[in-house]
PDB file of C-alpha atoms and ligand atoms in Angstrom:
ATOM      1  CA  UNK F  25       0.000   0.000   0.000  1.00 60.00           C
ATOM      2  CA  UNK F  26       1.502   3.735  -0.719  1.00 63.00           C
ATOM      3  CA  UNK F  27       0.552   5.994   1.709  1.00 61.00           C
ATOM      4  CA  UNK F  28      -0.539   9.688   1.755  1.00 70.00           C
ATOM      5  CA  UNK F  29       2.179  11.340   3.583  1.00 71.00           C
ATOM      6  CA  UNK F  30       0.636  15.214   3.375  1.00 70.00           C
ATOM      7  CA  UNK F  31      -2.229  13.806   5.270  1.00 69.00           C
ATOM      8  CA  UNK F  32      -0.836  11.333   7.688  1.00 63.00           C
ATOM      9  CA  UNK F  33       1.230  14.464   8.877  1.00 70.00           C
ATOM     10  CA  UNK F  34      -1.893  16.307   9.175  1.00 71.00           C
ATOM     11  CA  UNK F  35      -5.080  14.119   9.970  1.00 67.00           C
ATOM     12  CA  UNK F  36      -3.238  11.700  11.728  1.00 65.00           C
ATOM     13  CA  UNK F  37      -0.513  13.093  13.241  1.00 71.00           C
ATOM     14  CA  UNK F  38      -2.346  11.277  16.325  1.00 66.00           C
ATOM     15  CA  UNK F  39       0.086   8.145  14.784  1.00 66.00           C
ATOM     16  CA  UNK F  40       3.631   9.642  15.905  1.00 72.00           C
ATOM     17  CA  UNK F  41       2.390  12.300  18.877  1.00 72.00           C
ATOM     18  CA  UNK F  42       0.980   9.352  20.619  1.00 74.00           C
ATOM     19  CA  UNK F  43       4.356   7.619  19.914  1.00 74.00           C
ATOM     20  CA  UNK F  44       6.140  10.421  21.776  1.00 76.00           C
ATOM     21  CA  UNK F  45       5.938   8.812  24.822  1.00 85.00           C
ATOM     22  CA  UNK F  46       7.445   5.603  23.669  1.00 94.00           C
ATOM     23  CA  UNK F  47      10.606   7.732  23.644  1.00 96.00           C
ATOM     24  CA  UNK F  48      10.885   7.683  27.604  1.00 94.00           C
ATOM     25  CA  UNK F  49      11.901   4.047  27.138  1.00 96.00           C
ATOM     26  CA  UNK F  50      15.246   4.820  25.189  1.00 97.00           C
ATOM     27  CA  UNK F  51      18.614   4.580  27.175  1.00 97.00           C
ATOM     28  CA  UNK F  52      19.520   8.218  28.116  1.00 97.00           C
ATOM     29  CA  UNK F  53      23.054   7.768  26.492  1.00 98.00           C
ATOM     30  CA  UNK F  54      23.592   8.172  23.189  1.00 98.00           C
ATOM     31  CA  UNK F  55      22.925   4.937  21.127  1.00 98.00           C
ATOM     32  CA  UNK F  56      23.123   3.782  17.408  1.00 98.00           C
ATOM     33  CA  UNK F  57      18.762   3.284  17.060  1.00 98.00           C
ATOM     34  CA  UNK F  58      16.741   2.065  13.777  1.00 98.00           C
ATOM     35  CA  UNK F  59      13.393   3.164  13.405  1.00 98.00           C
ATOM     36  CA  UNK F  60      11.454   0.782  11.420  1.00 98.00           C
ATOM     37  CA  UNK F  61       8.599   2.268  10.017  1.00 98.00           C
ATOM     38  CA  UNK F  62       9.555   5.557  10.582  1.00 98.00           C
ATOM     39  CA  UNK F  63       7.185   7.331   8.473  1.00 96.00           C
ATOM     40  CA  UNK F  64       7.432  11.847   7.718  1.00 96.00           C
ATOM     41  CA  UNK F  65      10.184  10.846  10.465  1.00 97.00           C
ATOM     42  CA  UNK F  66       8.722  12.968  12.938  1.00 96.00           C
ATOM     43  CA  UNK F  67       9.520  10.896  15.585  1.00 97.00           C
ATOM     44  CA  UNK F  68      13.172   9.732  14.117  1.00 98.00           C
ATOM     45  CA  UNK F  69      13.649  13.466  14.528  1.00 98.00           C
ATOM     46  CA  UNK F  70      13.290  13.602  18.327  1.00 97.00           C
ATOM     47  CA  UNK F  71      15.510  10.506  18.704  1.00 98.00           C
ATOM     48  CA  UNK F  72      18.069  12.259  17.382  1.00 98.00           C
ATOM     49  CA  UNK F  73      17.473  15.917  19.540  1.00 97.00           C
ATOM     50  CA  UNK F  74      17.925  13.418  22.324  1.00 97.00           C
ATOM     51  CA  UNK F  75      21.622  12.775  20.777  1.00 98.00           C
ATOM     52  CA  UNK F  76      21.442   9.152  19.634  1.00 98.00           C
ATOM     53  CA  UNK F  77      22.744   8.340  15.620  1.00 98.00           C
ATOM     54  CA  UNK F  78      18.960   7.310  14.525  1.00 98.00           C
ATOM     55  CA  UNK F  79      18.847   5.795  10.857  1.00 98.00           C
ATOM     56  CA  UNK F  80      14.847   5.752  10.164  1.00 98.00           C
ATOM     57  CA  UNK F  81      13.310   3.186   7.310  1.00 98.00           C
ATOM     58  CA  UNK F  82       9.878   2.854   5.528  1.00 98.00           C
ATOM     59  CA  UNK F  83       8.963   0.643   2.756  1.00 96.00           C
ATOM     60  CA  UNK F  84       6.753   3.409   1.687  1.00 95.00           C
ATOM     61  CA  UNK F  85       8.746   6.106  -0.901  1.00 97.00           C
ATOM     62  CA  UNK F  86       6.188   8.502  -0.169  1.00 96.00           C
ATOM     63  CA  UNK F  87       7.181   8.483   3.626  1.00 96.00           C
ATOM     64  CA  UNK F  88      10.681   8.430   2.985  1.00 98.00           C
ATOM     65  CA  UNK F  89      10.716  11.085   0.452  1.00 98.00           C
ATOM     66  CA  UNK F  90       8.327  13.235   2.872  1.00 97.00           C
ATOM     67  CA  UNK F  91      11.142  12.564   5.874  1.00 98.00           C
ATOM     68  CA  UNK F  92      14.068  13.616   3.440  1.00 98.00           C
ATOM     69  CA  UNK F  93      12.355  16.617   2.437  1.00 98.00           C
ATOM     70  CA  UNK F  94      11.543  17.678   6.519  1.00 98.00           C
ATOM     71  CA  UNK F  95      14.752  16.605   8.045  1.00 98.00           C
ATOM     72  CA  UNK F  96      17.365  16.474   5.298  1.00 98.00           C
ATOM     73  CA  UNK F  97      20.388  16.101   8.171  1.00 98.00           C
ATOM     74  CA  UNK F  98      18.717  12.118   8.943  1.00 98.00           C
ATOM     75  CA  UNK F  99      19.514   9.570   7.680  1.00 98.00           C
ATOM     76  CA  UNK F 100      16.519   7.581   5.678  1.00 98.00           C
ATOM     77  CA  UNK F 101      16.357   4.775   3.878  1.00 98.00           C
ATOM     78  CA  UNK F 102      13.610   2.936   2.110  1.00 98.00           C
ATOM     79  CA  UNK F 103      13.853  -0.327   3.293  1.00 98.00           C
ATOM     80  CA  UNK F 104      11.448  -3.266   3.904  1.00 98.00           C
ATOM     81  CA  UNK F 105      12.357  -5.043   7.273  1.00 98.00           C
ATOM     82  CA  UNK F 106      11.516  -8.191   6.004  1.00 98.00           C
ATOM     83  CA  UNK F 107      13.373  -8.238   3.488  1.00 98.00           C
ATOM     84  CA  UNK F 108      16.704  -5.516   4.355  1.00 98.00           C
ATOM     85  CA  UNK F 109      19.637  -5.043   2.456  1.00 98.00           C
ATOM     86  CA  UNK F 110      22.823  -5.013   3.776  1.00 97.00           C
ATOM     87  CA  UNK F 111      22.873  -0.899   4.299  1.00 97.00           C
ATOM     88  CA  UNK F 112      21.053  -2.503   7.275  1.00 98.00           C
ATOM     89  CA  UNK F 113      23.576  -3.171   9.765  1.00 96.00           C
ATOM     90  CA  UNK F 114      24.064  -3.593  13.571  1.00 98.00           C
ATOM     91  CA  UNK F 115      22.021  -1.351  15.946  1.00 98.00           C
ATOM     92  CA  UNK F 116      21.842  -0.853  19.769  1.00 98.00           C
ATOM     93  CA  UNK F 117      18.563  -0.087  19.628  1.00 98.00           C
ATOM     94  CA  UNK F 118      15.228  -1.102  17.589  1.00 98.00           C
ATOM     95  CA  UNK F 119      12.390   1.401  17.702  1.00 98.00           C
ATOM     96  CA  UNK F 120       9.218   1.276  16.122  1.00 98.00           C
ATOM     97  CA  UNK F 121       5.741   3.001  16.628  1.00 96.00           C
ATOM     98  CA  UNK F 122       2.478   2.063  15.244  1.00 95.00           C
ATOM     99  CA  UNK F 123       3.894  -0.283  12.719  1.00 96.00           C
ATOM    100  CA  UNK F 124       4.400  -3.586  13.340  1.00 97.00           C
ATOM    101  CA  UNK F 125       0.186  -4.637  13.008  1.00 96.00           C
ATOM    102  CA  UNK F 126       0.865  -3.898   9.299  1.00 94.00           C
ATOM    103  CA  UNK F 127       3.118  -6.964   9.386  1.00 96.00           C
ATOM    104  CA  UNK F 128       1.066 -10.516   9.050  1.00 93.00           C
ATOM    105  CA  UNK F 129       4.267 -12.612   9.715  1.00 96.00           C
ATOM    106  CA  UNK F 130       6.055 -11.157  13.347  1.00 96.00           C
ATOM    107  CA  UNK F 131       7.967 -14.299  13.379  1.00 97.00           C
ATOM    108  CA  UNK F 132      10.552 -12.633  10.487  1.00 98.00           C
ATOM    109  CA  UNK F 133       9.969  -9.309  11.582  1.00 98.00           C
ATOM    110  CA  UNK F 134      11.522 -10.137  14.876  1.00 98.00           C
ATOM    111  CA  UNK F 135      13.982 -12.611  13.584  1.00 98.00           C
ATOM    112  CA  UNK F 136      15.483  -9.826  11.360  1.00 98.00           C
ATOM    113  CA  UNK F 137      15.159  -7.542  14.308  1.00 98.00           C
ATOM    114  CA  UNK F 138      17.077  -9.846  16.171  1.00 98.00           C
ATOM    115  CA  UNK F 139      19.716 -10.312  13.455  1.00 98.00           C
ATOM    116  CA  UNK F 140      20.608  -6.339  13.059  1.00 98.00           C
ATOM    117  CA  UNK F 141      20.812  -5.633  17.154  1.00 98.00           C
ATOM    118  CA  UNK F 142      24.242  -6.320  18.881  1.00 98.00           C
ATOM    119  CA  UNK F 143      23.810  -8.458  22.137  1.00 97.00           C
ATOM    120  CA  UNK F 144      22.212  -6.915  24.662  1.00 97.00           C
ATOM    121  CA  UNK F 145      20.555  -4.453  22.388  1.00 98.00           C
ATOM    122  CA  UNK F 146      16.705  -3.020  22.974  1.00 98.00           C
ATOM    123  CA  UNK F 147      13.355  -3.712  21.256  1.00 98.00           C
ATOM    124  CA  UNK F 148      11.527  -0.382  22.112  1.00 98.00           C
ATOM    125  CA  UNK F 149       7.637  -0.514  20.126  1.00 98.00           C
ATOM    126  CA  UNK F 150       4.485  -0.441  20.421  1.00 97.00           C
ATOM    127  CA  UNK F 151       1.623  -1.745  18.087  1.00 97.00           C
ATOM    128  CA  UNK F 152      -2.098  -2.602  18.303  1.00 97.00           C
ATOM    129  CA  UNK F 153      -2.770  -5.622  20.912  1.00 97.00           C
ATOM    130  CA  UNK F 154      -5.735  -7.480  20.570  1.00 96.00           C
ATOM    131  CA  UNK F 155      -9.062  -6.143  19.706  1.00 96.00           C
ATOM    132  CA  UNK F 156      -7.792  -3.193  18.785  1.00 97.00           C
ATOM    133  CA  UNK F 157     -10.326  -0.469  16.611  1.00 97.00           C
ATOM    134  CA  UNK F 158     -12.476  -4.011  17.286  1.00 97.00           C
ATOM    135  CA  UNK F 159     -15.820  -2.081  17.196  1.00 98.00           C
ATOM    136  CA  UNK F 160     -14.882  -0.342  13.739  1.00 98.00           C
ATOM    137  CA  UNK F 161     -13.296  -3.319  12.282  1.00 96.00           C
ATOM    138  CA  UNK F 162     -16.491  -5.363  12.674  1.00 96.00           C
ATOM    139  CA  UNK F 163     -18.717  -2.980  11.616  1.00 97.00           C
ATOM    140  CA  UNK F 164     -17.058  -2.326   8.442  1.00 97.00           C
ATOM    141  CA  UNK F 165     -16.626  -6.269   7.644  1.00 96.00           C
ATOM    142  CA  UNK F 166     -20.327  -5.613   8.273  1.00 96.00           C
ATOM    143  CA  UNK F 167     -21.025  -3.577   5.697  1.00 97.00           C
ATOM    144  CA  UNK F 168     -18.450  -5.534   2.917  1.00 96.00           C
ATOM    145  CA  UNK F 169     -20.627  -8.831   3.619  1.00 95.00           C
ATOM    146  CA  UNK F 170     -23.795  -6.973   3.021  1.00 96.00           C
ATOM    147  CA  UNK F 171     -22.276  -5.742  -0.494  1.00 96.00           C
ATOM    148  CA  UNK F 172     -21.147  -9.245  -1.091  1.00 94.00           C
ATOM    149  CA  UNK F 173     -16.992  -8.098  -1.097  1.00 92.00           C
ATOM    150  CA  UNK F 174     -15.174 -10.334   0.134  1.00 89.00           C
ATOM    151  CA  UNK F 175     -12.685  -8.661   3.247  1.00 85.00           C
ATOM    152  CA  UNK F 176      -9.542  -9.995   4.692  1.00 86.00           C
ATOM    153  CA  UNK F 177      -8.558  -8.257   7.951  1.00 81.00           C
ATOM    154  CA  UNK F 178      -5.086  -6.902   6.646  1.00 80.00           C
ATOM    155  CA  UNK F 179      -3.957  -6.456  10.406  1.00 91.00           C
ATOM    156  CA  UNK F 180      -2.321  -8.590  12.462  1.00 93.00           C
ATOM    157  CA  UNK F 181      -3.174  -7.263  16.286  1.00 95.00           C
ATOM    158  CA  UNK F 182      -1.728  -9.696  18.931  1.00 91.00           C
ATOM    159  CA  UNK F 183      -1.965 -10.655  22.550  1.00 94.00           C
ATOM    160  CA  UNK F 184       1.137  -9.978  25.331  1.00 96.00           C
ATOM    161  CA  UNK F 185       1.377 -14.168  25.401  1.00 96.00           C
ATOM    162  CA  UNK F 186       1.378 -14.206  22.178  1.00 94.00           C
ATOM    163  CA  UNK F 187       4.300 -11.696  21.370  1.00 96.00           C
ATOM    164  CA  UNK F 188       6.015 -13.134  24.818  1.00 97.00           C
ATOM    165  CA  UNK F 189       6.504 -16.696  23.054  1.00 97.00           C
ATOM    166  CA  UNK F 190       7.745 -15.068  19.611  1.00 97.00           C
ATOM    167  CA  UNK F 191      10.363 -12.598  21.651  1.00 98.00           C
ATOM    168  CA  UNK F 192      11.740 -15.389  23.406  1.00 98.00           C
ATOM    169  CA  UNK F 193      12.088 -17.959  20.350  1.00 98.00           C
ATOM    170  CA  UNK F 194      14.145 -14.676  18.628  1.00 98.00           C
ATOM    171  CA  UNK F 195      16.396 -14.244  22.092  1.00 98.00           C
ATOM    172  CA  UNK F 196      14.610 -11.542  23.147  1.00 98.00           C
ATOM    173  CA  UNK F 197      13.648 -11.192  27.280  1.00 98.00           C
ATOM    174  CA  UNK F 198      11.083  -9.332  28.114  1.00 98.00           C
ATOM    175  CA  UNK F 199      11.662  -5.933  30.187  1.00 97.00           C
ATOM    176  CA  UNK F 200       8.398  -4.503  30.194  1.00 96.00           C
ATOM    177  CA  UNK F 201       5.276  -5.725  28.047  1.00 96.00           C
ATOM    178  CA  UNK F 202       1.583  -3.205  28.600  1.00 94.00           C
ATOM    179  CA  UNK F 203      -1.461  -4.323  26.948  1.00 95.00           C
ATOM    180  CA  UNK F 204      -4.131  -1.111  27.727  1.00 94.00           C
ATOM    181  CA  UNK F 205      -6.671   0.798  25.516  1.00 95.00           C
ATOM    182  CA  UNK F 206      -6.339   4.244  24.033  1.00 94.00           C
ATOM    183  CA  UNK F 207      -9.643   5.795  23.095  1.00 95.00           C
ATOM    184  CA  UNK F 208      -8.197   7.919  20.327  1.00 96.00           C
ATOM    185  CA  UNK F 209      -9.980  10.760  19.261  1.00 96.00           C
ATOM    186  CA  UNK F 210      -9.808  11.265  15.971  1.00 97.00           C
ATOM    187  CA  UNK F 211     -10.032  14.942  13.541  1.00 95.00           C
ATOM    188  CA  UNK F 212     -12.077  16.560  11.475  1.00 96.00           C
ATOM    189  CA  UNK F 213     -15.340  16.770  13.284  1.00 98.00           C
ATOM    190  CA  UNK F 214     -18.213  14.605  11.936  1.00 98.00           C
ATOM    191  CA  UNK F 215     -16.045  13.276   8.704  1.00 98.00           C
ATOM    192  CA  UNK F 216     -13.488  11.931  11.222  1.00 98.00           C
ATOM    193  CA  UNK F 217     -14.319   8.133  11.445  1.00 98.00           C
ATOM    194  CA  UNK F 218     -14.846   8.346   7.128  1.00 98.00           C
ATOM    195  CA  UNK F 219     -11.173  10.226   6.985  1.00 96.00           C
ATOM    196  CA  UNK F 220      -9.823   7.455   9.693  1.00 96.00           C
ATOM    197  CA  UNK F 221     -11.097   5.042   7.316  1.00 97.00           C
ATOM    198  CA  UNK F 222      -9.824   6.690   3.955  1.00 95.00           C
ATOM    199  CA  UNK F 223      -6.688   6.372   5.251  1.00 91.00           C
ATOM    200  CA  UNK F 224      -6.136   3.048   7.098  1.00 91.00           C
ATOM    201  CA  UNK F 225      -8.603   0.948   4.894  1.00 93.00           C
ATOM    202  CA  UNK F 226      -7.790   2.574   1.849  1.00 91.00           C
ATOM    203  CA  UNK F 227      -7.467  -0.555  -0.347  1.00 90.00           C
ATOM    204  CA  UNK F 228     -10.382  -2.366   0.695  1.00 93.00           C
ATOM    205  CA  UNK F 229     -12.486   1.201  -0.068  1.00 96.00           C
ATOM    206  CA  UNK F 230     -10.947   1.025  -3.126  1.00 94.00           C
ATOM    207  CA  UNK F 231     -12.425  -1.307  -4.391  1.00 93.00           C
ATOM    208  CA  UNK F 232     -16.134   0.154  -4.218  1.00 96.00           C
ATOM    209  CA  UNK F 233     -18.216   2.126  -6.079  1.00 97.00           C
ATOM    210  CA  UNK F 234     -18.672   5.998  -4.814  1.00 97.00           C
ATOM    211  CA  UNK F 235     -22.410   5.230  -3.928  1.00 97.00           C
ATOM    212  CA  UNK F 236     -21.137   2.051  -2.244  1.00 97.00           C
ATOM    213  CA  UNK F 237     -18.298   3.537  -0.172  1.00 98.00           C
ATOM    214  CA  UNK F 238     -20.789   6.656   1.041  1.00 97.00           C
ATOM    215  CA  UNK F 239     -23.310   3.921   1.957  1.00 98.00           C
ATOM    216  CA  UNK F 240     -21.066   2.539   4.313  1.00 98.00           C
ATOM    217  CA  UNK F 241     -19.975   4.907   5.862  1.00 98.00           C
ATOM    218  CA  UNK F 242     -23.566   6.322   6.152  1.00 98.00           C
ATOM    219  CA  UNK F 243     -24.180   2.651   7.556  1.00 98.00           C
ATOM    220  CA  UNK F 244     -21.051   2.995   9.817  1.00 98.00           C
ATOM    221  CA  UNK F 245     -21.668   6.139  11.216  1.00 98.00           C
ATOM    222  CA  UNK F 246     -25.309   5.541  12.549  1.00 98.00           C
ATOM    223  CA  UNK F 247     -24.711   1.607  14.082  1.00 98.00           C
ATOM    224  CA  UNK F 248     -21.179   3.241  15.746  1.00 98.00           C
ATOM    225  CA  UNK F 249     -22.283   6.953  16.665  1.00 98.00           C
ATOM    226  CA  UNK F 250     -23.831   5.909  20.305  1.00 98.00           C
ATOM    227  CA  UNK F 251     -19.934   4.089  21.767  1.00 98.00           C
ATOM    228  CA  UNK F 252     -17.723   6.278  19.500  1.00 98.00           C
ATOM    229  CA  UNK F 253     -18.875   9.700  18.589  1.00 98.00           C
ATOM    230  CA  UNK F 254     -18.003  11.810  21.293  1.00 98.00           C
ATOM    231  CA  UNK F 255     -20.441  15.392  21.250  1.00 97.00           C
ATOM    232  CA  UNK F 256     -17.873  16.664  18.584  1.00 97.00           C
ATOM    233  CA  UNK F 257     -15.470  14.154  17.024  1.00 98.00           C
ATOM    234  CA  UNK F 258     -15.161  10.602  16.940  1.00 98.00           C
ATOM    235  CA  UNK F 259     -13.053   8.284  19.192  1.00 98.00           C
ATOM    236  CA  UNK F 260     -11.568   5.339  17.881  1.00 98.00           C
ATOM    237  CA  UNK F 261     -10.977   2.195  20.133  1.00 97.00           C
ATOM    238  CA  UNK F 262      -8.198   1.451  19.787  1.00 97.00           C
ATOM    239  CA  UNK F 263      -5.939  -0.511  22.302  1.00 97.00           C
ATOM    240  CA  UNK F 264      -2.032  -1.280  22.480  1.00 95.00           C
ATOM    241  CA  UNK F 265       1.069  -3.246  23.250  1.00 96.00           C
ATOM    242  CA  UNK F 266       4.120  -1.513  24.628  1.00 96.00           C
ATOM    243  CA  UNK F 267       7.089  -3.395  24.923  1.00 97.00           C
ATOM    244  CA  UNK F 268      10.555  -3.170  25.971  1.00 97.00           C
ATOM    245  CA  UNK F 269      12.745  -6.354  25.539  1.00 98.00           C
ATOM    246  CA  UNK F 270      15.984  -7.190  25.083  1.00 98.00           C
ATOM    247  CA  UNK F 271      18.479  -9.396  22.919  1.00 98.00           C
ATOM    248  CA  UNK F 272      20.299 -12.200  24.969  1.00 97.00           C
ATOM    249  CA  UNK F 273      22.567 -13.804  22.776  1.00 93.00           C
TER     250      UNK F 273
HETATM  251  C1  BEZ A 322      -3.256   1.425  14.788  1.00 67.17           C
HETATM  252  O1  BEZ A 322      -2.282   2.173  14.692  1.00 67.17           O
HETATM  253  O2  BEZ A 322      -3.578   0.925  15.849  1.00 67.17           O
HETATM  254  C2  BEZ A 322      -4.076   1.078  13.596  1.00 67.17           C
HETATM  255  C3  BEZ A 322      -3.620   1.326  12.340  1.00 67.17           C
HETATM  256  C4  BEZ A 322      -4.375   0.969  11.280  1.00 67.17           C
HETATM  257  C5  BEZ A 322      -5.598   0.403  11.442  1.00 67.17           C
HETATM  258  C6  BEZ A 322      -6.051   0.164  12.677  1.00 67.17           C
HETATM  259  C7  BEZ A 322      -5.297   0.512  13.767  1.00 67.17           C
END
């Protein structure tokens, strides 16, 4: 999927301000980090004002060209962590923020992870955990079964005993693992759940018709509006995983 960088810096900036606080869990000297998925780089920006050598990568050239363009003193690569090339080398730190749910197989992703950290290194993310944006996913699977499209969940949101089994088979020990939810309010008034969706399910809406896609979100909107629309804006549900782990051997 390429993504719409103008807007992800706008709309949903929510993505990397949340993520600020994720940055309390780097050391406090200065260390040699990757940030996978990094995105505009908004948040590889404020690794490096806290003085570590931060290289950020995205698969999307959209983000990467967006993160040149803002901070053209990072480093930036467009990279796909599955599959990394050998400008990917050894790190002290991993750092990732609202990424890794994009990725169906976590077994690689932390196996390569593993791979490109020196021993004793840190996994700093967080992700969605389980039943995360539940109430929107299932009302928009909803509304593809009613048109007869056929709708494979493209996320992969797991549990903290899940992701503790696949740390430890990749020599990682857990430090600190949170599952908690994050009611996220979202922008743009009443078109806020239909922009949230624009840009997170924008394959699947894709492949509709204009008079299809505005019926579901019509639909949407009226069977969510009494749990998620909040007097002026909507609130997505979403919920996360926070971890801190790192490599033994
Ligand atoms: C998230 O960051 O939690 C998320 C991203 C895309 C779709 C749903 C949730």
């Amino acid at each position: 999927m390429e993504w719409n960088a103008k807007k992800y810096n706008t709309t949903h900036d929510f993505v990397f301000k949340y993520g600020a606080g994720l940055l309390e869990l780097l050391p406090k000297e200065p260390k040699k980090v990757l940030d996978i998925g990094c995105g505009t780089g908004a948040l590889t920006n404020q690794i490096a004002e806290l003085g570590h050598e931060v290289t950020g990568i995205d698969q999307s050239i959209n983000m990467i060209n967006q993160a040149k363009e803002s901070y053209p003193d990072l480093s930036f690569l467009q990279e796909d962590i599955l599959n990394p090339s050998d400008q990917i080398r050894l790190y002290d730190v991993a750092f990732s923020n609202a990424v890794f749910h994009w990725i169906p197989d976590q077994d690689l992703l932390l196996k390569n992870i593993s791979e490109h950290l020196n021993v004793n290194g840190q996994l700093i993310c967080e992700f969605g955990a389980v039943g995360n944006v539940q109430m929107i996913r299932e009302a928009f699977g909803r509304e593809l079964k009613a048109l007869g499209v056929s709708f494979e969940e493209p996320f992969c949101f797991t549990s903290v005993e899940g992701y503790r089994f696949l740390l430890k088979k990749n020599h990682f020990e857990v430090v600190e693992i949170l599952e908690y939810e994050r009611p996220t309010p979202l922008k743009g008034g009443k078109y806020g759940l239909r922009e949230w969706m624009e840009q997170f399910y924008a394959a699947e809406l894709g492949e509709l018709s204009i008079e299809q896609k505005e019926q579901v979100f019509v639909n949407m909107e009226q069977e969510l509006a009494p749990r998620l629309w909040k007097k002026d804006h909507w609130e997505a549900d979403y919920r996360r995983l926070k971890i801190k782990a790192s490599k033994t051997r």
